[in-house]
PDB file of C-alpha atoms (C1' of nucleotides) in Angstrom:
ATOM      1  CA  MET A   1    -111.734  77.541 125.245  1.00  0.00           C
ATOM      2  CA  ALA A   2    -109.255  78.166 127.918  1.00  0.00           C
ATOM      3  CA  SER A   3    -111.449  78.658 130.927  1.00  0.00           C
ATOM      4  CA  PHE A   4    -110.816  76.448 133.859  1.00  0.00           C
ATOM      5  CA  PRO A   5    -113.740  74.203 134.692  1.00  0.00           C
ATOM      6  CA  TYR A   6    -114.060  75.270 138.242  1.00  0.00           C
ATOM      7  CA  GLU A   7    -114.360  78.885 137.214  1.00  0.00           C
ATOM      8  CA  ASP A   8    -117.367  78.092 135.093  1.00  0.00           C
ATOM      9  CA  SER A   9    -119.739  78.294 138.004  1.00  0.00           C
ATOM     10  CA  ASN A  10    -122.694  79.424 135.960  1.00  0.00           C
ATOM     11  CA  PRO A  11    -123.396  77.025 133.079  1.00  0.00           C
ATOM     12  CA  ASN A  12    -126.844  78.506 132.783  1.00  0.00           C
ATOM     13  CA  ALA A  13    -125.372  81.740 131.526  1.00  0.00           C
ATOM     14  CA  ASN A  14    -124.235  80.065 128.348  1.00  0.00           C
ATOM     15  CA  PRO A  15    -126.479  81.021 125.418  1.00  0.00           C
ATOM     16  CA  ASN A  16    -124.498  79.087 122.835  1.00  0.00           C
ATOM     17  CA  PRO A  17    -125.378  75.387 122.586  1.00  0.00           C
ATOM     18  CA  ASN A  18    -122.080  74.715 120.907  1.00  0.00           C
ATOM     19  CA  TYR A  19    -120.175  76.286 123.692  1.00  0.00           C
ATOM     20  CA  THR A  20    -117.842  73.726 125.114  1.00  0.00           C
ATOM     21  CA  HIS A  21    -117.808  74.028 128.837  1.00  0.00           C
ATOM     22  CA  PHE A  22    -116.097  71.718 131.197  1.00  0.00           C
ATOM     23  CA  PRO A  23    -117.668  69.138 133.414  1.00  0.00           C
ATOM     24  CA  PRO A  24    -119.312  70.757 136.355  1.00  0.00           C
ATOM     25  CA  ILE A  25    -117.102  69.464 139.060  1.00  0.00           C
ATOM     26  CA  LEU A  26    -118.312  71.902 141.608  1.00  0.00           C
ATOM     27  CA  ASP A  27    -118.487  69.998 144.799  1.00  0.00           C
ATOM     28  CA  PRO A  28    -115.232  70.654 146.640  1.00  0.00           C
ATOM     29  CA  ALA A  29    -115.660  67.551 148.742  1.00  0.00           C
ATOM     30  CA  SER A  30    -115.913  65.273 145.755  1.00  0.00           C
ATOM     31  CA  PHE A  31    -113.381  67.234 143.758  1.00  0.00           C
ATOM     32  CA  PHE A  32    -110.674  66.590 146.263  1.00  0.00           C
ATOM     33  CA  ASP A  33    -111.745  63.043 146.630  1.00  0.00           C
ATOM     34  CA  PHE A  34    -110.423  61.964 143.259  1.00  0.00           C
ATOM     35  CA  LYS A  35    -107.358  62.614 141.227  1.00  0.00           C
ATOM     36  CA  LEU A  36    -108.083  64.078 137.861  1.00  0.00           C
ATOM     37  CA  SER A  37    -106.121  61.975 135.493  1.00  0.00           C
ATOM     38  CA  ASP A  38    -107.278  62.573 131.946  1.00  0.00           C
ATOM     39  CA  PHE A  39    -108.424  65.742 130.275  1.00  0.00           C
ATOM     40  CA  LEU A  40    -108.511  65.733 126.476  1.00  0.00           C
ATOM     41  CA  ILE A  41    -110.038  68.348 124.241  1.00  0.00           C
ATOM     42  CA  PHE A  42    -111.014  68.098 120.589  1.00  0.00           C
ATOM     43  CA  ASP A  43    -113.633  69.266 118.147  1.00  0.00           C
ATOM     44  CA  ASP A  44    -113.866  66.348 115.762  1.00  0.00           C
ATOM     45  CA  ASP A  45    -117.199  64.541 115.524  1.00  0.00           C
ATOM     46  CA  ASP A  46    -115.639  61.316 114.435  1.00  0.00           C
ATOM     47  CA  ILE A  47    -113.319  60.830 117.315  1.00  0.00           C
ATOM     48  CA  ASN A  48    -114.099  57.991 119.611  1.00  0.00           C
ATOM     49  CA  ILE A  49    -114.079  59.681 122.956  1.00  0.00           C
ATOM     50  CA  ASP A  50    -114.255  56.509 124.920  1.00  0.00           C
ATOM     51  CA  GLN A  51    -111.239  55.070 123.243  1.00  0.00           C
ATOM     52  CA  ALA A  52    -109.380  58.325 123.532  1.00  0.00           C
ATOM     53  CA  ALA A  53    -110.170  58.624 127.193  1.00  0.00           C
ATOM     54  CA  SER A  54    -109.294  55.048 127.926  1.00  0.00           C
ATOM     55  CA  SER A  55    -106.103  54.954 125.967  1.00  0.00           C
ATOM     56  CA  SER A  56    -102.977  53.769 127.635  1.00  0.00           C
ATOM     57  CA  PRO A  57    -102.577  55.340 131.066  1.00  0.00           C
ATOM     58  CA  SER A  58     -98.866  55.443 130.523  1.00  0.00           C
ATOM     59  CA  MET A  59     -99.253  58.103 127.882  1.00  0.00           C
ATOM     60  CA  THR A  60     -98.758  61.676 128.876  1.00  0.00           C
ATOM     61  CA  SER A  61    -101.555  64.148 128.419  1.00  0.00           C
ATOM     62  CA  SER A  62     -99.640  66.037 125.760  1.00  0.00           C
ATOM     63  CA  GLU A  63     -99.210  62.836 123.802  1.00  0.00           C
ATOM     64  CA  LYS A  64    -102.909  62.184 124.046  1.00  0.00           C
ATOM     65  CA  ILE A  65    -103.817  65.632 122.904  1.00  0.00           C
ATOM     66  CA  THR A  66    -101.450  65.343 119.989  1.00  0.00           C
ATOM     67  CA  GLY A  67    -102.985  62.054 119.025  1.00  0.00           C
ATOM     68  CA  VAL A  68    -106.585  63.072 119.408  1.00  0.00           C
ATOM     69  CA  ASP A  69    -106.943  66.743 118.817  1.00  0.00           C
ATOM     70  CA  SER A  70    -106.934  67.545 115.127  1.00  0.00           C
ATOM     71  CA  GLY A  71    -106.034  71.162 115.555  1.00  0.00           C
ATOM     72  CA  GLY A  72    -108.321  72.191 118.362  1.00  0.00           C
ATOM     73  CA  SER A  73    -107.369  73.890 121.532  1.00  0.00           C
ATOM     74  CA  SER A  74    -106.282  72.158 124.672  1.00  0.00           C
ATOM     75  CA  THR A  75    -106.021  72.768 128.344  1.00  0.00           C
ATOM     76  CA  ILE A  76    -103.769  70.759 130.562  1.00  0.00           C
ATOM     77  CA  ILE A  77    -104.902  70.716 134.132  1.00  0.00           C
ATOM     78  CA  ASP A  78    -102.116  68.816 135.720  1.00  0.00           C
ATOM     79  CA  SER A  79     -99.163  66.690 134.840  1.00  0.00           C
ATOM     80  CA  GLY A  80    -100.484  63.476 133.356  1.00  0.00           C
ATOM     81  CA  SER A  81    -104.003  64.806 133.193  1.00  0.00           C
ATOM     82  CA  SER A  82    -106.367  65.105 130.281  1.00  0.00           C
ATOM     83  CA  ILE A  83    -110.032  65.529 129.421  1.00  0.00           C
ATOM     84  CA  VAL A  84    -111.747  64.932 126.087  1.00  0.00           C
ATOM     85  CA  VAL A  85    -114.134  67.567 124.812  1.00  0.00           C
ATOM     86  CA  SER A  86    -116.196  67.282 121.668  1.00  0.00           C
ATOM     87  CA  SER A  87    -118.377  70.168 120.580  1.00  0.00           C
ATOM     88  CA  GLY A  88    -120.460  68.387 117.972  1.00  0.00           C
ATOM     89  CA  ALA A  89    -121.772  65.053 119.107  1.00  0.00           C
ATOM     90  CA  SER A  90    -123.525  63.060 116.429  1.00  0.00           C
ATOM     91  CA  LYS A  91    -126.130  60.847 117.923  1.00  0.00           C
ATOM     92  CA  SER A  92    -129.016  58.771 116.765  1.00  0.00           C
ATOM     93  CA  ILE A  93    -131.881  58.953 119.226  1.00  0.00           C
ATOM     94  CA  ARG A  94    -134.709  56.495 119.206  1.00  0.00           C
ATOM     95  CA  SER A  95    -138.032  57.876 120.285  1.00  0.00           C
ATOM     96  CA  LYS A  96    -140.598  55.900 122.218  1.00  0.00           C
ATOM     97  CA  ASN A  97    -142.633  54.893 119.156  1.00  0.00           C
ATOM     98  CA  GLY A  98    -139.565  53.464 117.500  1.00  0.00           C
ATOM     99  CA  GLU A  99    -138.977  56.457 115.273  1.00  0.00           C
ATOM    100  CA  ASN A 100    -135.359  57.336 114.854  1.00  0.00           C
ATOM    101  CA  LYS A 101    -134.126  60.870 114.896  1.00  0.00           C
ATOM    102  CA  LYS A 102    -130.781  62.187 113.860  1.00  0.00           C
ATOM    103  CA  ARG A 103    -129.642  64.726 116.335  1.00  0.00           C
ATOM    104  CA  LYS A 104    -126.254  65.678 115.032  1.00  0.00           C
ATOM    105  CA  GLY A 105    -124.896  68.511 117.047  1.00  0.00           C
ATOM    106  CA  GLU A 106    -127.942  68.847 119.187  1.00  0.00           C
ATOM    107  CA  MET A 107    -126.253  67.677 122.296  1.00  0.00           C
ATOM    108  CA  GLY A 108    -123.941  70.672 122.301  1.00  0.00           C
ATOM    109  CA  CYS A 109    -120.754  69.031 123.430  1.00  0.00           C
ATOM    110  CA  ARG A 110    -119.248  65.944 124.887  1.00  0.00           C
ATOM    111  CA  VAL A 111    -116.669  65.856 127.569  1.00  0.00           C
ATOM    112  CA  ALA A 112    -114.785  62.766 128.552  1.00  0.00           C
ATOM    113  CA  PHE A 113    -112.323  62.614 131.365  1.00  0.00           C
ATOM    114  CA  ARG A 114    -110.598  59.951 133.316  1.00  0.00           C
ATOM    115  CA  THR A 115    -110.139  60.140 137.020  1.00  0.00           C
ATOM    116  CA  LYS A 116    -108.339  58.023 139.498  1.00  0.00           C
ATOM    117  CA  THR A 117    -110.955  57.274 142.093  1.00  0.00           C
ATOM    118  CA  GLU A 118    -112.360  54.347 143.963  1.00  0.00           C
ATOM    119  CA  LYS A 119    -115.819  55.813 143.716  1.00  0.00           C
ATOM    120  CA  GLU A 120    -117.900  54.706 140.761  1.00  0.00           C
ATOM    121  CA  ILE A 121    -120.004  57.851 140.919  1.00  0.00           C
ATOM    122  CA  MET A 122    -118.505  61.273 141.217  1.00  0.00           C
ATOM    123  CA  ASP A 123    -120.723  63.796 142.900  1.00  0.00           C
ATOM    124  CA  ASP A 124    -120.404  66.714 140.518  1.00  0.00           C
ATOM    125  CA  GLY A 125    -123.199  68.712 142.049  1.00  0.00           C
ATOM    126  CA  TYR A 126    -125.883  67.594 139.625  1.00  0.00           C
ATOM    127  CA  LYS A 127    -128.517  65.009 140.296  1.00  0.00           C
ATOM    128  CA  TRP A 128    -128.220  62.000 138.002  1.00  0.00           C
ATOM    129  CA  ARG A 129    -130.656  59.228 137.350  1.00  0.00           C
ATOM    130  CA  LYS A 130    -129.354  55.909 136.138  1.00  0.00           C
ATOM    131  CA  TYR A 131    -131.205  54.577 133.111  1.00  0.00           C
ATOM    132  CA  GLY A 132    -129.039  51.801 131.811  1.00  0.00           C
ATOM    133  CA  LYS A 133    -126.112  49.523 132.326  1.00  0.00           C
ATOM    134  CA  LYS A 134    -124.298  47.715 129.586  1.00  0.00           C
ATOM    135  CA  SER A 135    -121.282  45.489 129.397  1.00  0.00           C
ATOM    136  CA  VAL A 136    -119.178  46.684 126.507  1.00  0.00           C
ATOM    137  CA  LYS A 137    -116.897  44.779 124.219  1.00  0.00           C
ATOM    138  CA  ASN A 138    -113.203  44.692 125.074  1.00  0.00           C
ATOM    139  CA  SER A 139    -113.902  45.775 128.597  1.00  0.00           C
ATOM    140  CA  PRO A 140    -114.485  43.607 131.654  1.00  0.00           C
ATOM    141  CA  ASN A 141    -116.302  46.448 133.345  1.00  0.00           C
ATOM    142  CA  PRO A 142    -119.897  47.446 132.605  1.00  0.00           C
ATOM    143  CA  ARG A 143    -120.763  50.940 131.434  1.00  0.00           C
ATOM    144  CA  ASN A 144    -123.413  52.852 133.325  1.00  0.00           C
ATOM    145  CA  TYR A 145    -125.688  55.418 131.719  1.00  0.00           C
ATOM    146  CA  TYR A 146    -127.085  58.397 133.575  1.00  0.00           C
ATOM    147  CA  LYS A 147    -129.413  61.257 132.716  1.00  0.00           C
ATOM    148  CA  CYS A 148    -129.658  64.530 134.538  1.00  0.00           C
ATOM    149  CA  SER A 149    -132.797  64.177 136.608  1.00  0.00           C
ATOM    150  CA  SER A 150    -133.662  67.854 136.316  1.00  0.00           C
ATOM    151  CA  GLU A 151    -136.817  68.424 134.323  1.00  0.00           C
ATOM    152  CA  GLY A 152    -136.103  69.468 130.760  1.00  0.00           C
ATOM    153  CA  CYS A 153    -132.377  68.852 131.038  1.00  0.00           C
ATOM    154  CA  ASN A 154    -131.156  66.314 128.484  1.00  0.00           C
ATOM    155  CA  VAL A 155    -127.597  66.014 129.673  1.00  0.00           C
ATOM    156  CA  LYS A 156    -126.331  62.456 129.849  1.00  0.00           C
ATOM    157  CA  LYS A 157    -123.227  60.864 131.154  1.00  0.00           C
ATOM    158  CA  LYS A 158    -121.579  57.512 130.782  1.00  0.00           C
ATOM    159  CA  VAL A 159    -119.428  56.052 133.494  1.00  0.00           C
ATOM    160  CA  GLU A 160    -117.147  53.082 133.135  1.00  0.00           C
ATOM    161  CA  ARG A 161    -113.983  51.793 134.676  1.00  0.00           C
ATOM    162  CA  ASP A 162    -110.840  51.916 132.636  1.00  0.00           C
ATOM    163  CA  ARG A 163    -110.348  48.528 131.060  1.00  0.00           C
ATOM    164  CA  GLU A 164    -106.621  48.764 131.576  1.00  0.00           C
ATOM    165  CA  ASP A 165    -106.575  50.115 135.081  1.00  0.00           C
ATOM    166  CA  ALA A 166    -109.681  49.588 137.193  1.00  0.00           C
ATOM    167  CA  SER A 167    -108.565  52.272 139.590  1.00  0.00           C
ATOM    168  CA  TYR A 168    -109.474  54.817 136.913  1.00  0.00           C
ATOM    169  CA  VAL A 169    -113.014  55.815 136.040  1.00  0.00           C
ATOM    170  CA  ILE A 170    -113.883  57.203 132.608  1.00  0.00           C
ATOM    171  CA  THR A 171    -116.757  59.657 132.690  1.00  0.00           C
ATOM    172  CA  THR A 172    -118.289  61.046 129.503  1.00  0.00           C
ATOM    173  CA  TYR A 173    -120.690  63.979 129.687  1.00  0.00           C
ATOM    174  CA  GLU A 174    -122.986  64.642 126.738  1.00  0.00           C
ATOM    175  CA  GLY A 175    -124.686  67.981 126.392  1.00  0.00           C
ATOM    176  CA  VAL A 176    -124.899  71.132 128.431  1.00  0.00           C
ATOM    177  CA  HIS A 177    -127.076  71.618 131.454  1.00  0.00           C
ATOM    178  CA  ASN A 178    -129.835  74.147 130.947  1.00  0.00           C
ATOM    179  CA  HIS A 179    -129.949  74.868 134.638  1.00  0.00           C
ATOM    180  CA  GLU A 180    -127.583  75.545 137.443  1.00  0.00           C
ATOM    181  CA  SER A 181    -126.110  72.861 139.548  1.00  0.00           C
ATOM    182  CA  PRO A 182    -127.922  72.468 142.866  1.00  0.00           C
ATOM    183  CA  PHE A 183    -124.516  72.891 144.377  1.00  0.00           C
ATOM    184  CA  VAL A 184    -124.040  76.229 142.619  1.00  0.00           C
ATOM    185  CA  VAL A 185    -127.348  77.425 144.002  1.00  0.00           C
ATOM    186  CA  TYR A 186    -126.257  76.359 147.426  1.00  0.00           C
ATOM    187  CA  TYR A 187    -122.811  77.839 146.876  1.00  0.00           C
ATOM    188  CA  ASN A 188    -124.196  81.177 145.764  1.00  0.00           C
ATOM    189  CA  GLN A 189    -126.356  81.348 148.838  1.00  0.00           C
ATOM    190  CA  MET A 190    -123.409  81.028 151.163  1.00  0.00           C
ATOM    191  CA  PRO A 191    -122.174  84.496 152.230  1.00  0.00           C
ATOM    192  CA  SER A 192    -118.665  83.290 152.888  1.00  0.00           C
ATOM    193  CA  PHE A 193    -118.343  82.032 149.292  1.00  0.00           C
ATOM    194  CA  THR A 194    -119.905  84.900 147.405  1.00  0.00           C
ATOM    195  CA  SER A 195    -117.494  86.813 145.264  1.00  0.00           C
ATOM    196  CA  THR A 196    -117.431  90.009 147.233  1.00  0.00           C
ATOM    197  CA  PRO A 197    -114.643  92.332 146.145  1.00  0.00           C
ATOM    198  CA  THR A 198    -112.064  93.114 148.716  1.00  0.00           C
TER     199      THR A 198
ATOM    200  C1'  DC B   1    -145.672  56.377 148.253  1.00  0.00           C
ATOM    201  C1'  DG B   2    -142.543  58.526 145.341  1.00  0.00           C
ATOM    202  C1'  DA B   3    -138.006  58.426 143.547  1.00  0.00           C
ATOM    203  C1'  DC B   4    -134.525  55.718 142.125  1.00  0.00           C
ATOM    204  C1'  DT B   5    -132.061  51.340 140.502  1.00  0.00           C
ATOM    205  C1'  DT B   6    -131.865  47.038 138.132  1.00  0.00           C
ATOM    206  C1'  DT B   7    -132.057  44.365 134.190  1.00  0.00           C
ATOM    207  C1'  DG B   8    -133.662  42.148 130.089  1.00  0.00           C
ATOM    208  C1'  DA B   9    -135.540  43.445 125.785  1.00  0.00           C
ATOM    209  C1'  DC B  10    -135.599  46.216 121.961  1.00  0.00           C
ATOM    210  C1'  DC B  11    -133.880  49.145 118.249  1.00  0.00           C
ATOM    211  C1'  DG B  12    -130.817  51.338 114.824  1.00  0.00           C
ATOM    212  C1'  DG B  13    -126.206  51.773 112.979  1.00  0.00           C
ATOM    213  C1'  DC B  14    -122.487  49.724 111.002  1.00  0.00           C
ATOM    214  C1'  DG B  15    -119.209  46.403 109.172  1.00  0.00           C
ATOM    215  C1'  DC B  16    -118.771  42.288 106.618  1.00  0.00           C
TER     216       DC B  16
ATOM    217  C1'  DG C   1    -128.965  40.507 104.485  1.00  0.00           C
ATOM    218  C1'  DC C   2    -127.094  39.268 108.782  1.00  0.00           C
ATOM    219  C1'  DG C   3    -124.999  39.585 113.094  1.00  0.00           C
ATOM    220  C1'  DC C   4    -122.707  42.359 116.450  1.00  0.00           C
ATOM    221  C1'  DC C   5    -122.656  46.271 119.277  1.00  0.00           C
ATOM    222  C1'  DG C   6    -123.893  50.469 121.752  1.00  0.00           C
ATOM    223  C1'  DG C   7    -127.601  53.034 123.543  1.00  0.00           C
ATOM    224  C1'  DT C   8    -132.274  53.373 125.399  1.00  0.00           C
ATOM    225  C1'  DC C   9    -136.695  51.890 127.272  1.00  0.00           C
ATOM    226  C1'  DA C  10    -139.683  50.316 130.689  1.00  0.00           C
ATOM    227  C1'  DA C  11    -141.489  47.057 134.074  1.00  0.00           C
ATOM    228  C1'  DA C  12    -140.373  45.318 138.343  1.00  0.00           C
ATOM    229  C1'  DG C  13    -137.930  45.696 142.446  1.00  0.00           C
ATOM    230  C1'  DT C  14    -135.813  48.428 146.219  1.00  0.00           C
ATOM    231  C1'  DC C  15    -135.227  51.996 149.427  1.00  0.00           C
ATOM    232  C1'  DG C  16    -136.003  55.934 152.443  1.00  0.00           C
TER     233       DG C  16
END
DNA sequence: CGACTTTGACCGGCGC
DNA sequence: GCGCCGGTCAAAGTCG
């Protein structure tokens, strides 16, 4: 639990659904286009990621980790930066016929992070399809819901603006991709970027 | 014409 | 039991 997200260029190689890997920010163009601002990590099911991620921007990342992480590991990316990671999301999923299914832990992990960006959507290399938009309580900004549009991939993400500072965007990933990012495929095909030993 | 977005409705969980 | 809230569905609209 100490790997840097941008080193995890092959999410597909992860056989463990509970493996907590970082958000696939793999597009250099988009990566440098925003300032990573929050990166919290925890393992507790009951923690409200959204609240943790959107807590006061004046807090330091170490303060956030102390307040949120109940003994789990943590990785600080940058001064004042934090991401929230949960490895056991508990979620109630409603099927089409109205049947409700408990899917505790099925999603693999959740990752929430806050970034300072003007863009609502961060291009993380994956293709997302929007399936919902909801105004949430205590926040003037609506929350957008996205699913990975790859067939068979159940990864979801929520995107909302920080209620305290609209220049920040809170992104919550849920689950682990069962395929490689289109960007990774493209990246791996580029001779100048392949990891040839010197 | 297919893929995607929008948006209102619907549903289950949860607190009171 | 009831109402609020978050999350999802799906039909209609939009766009390339």
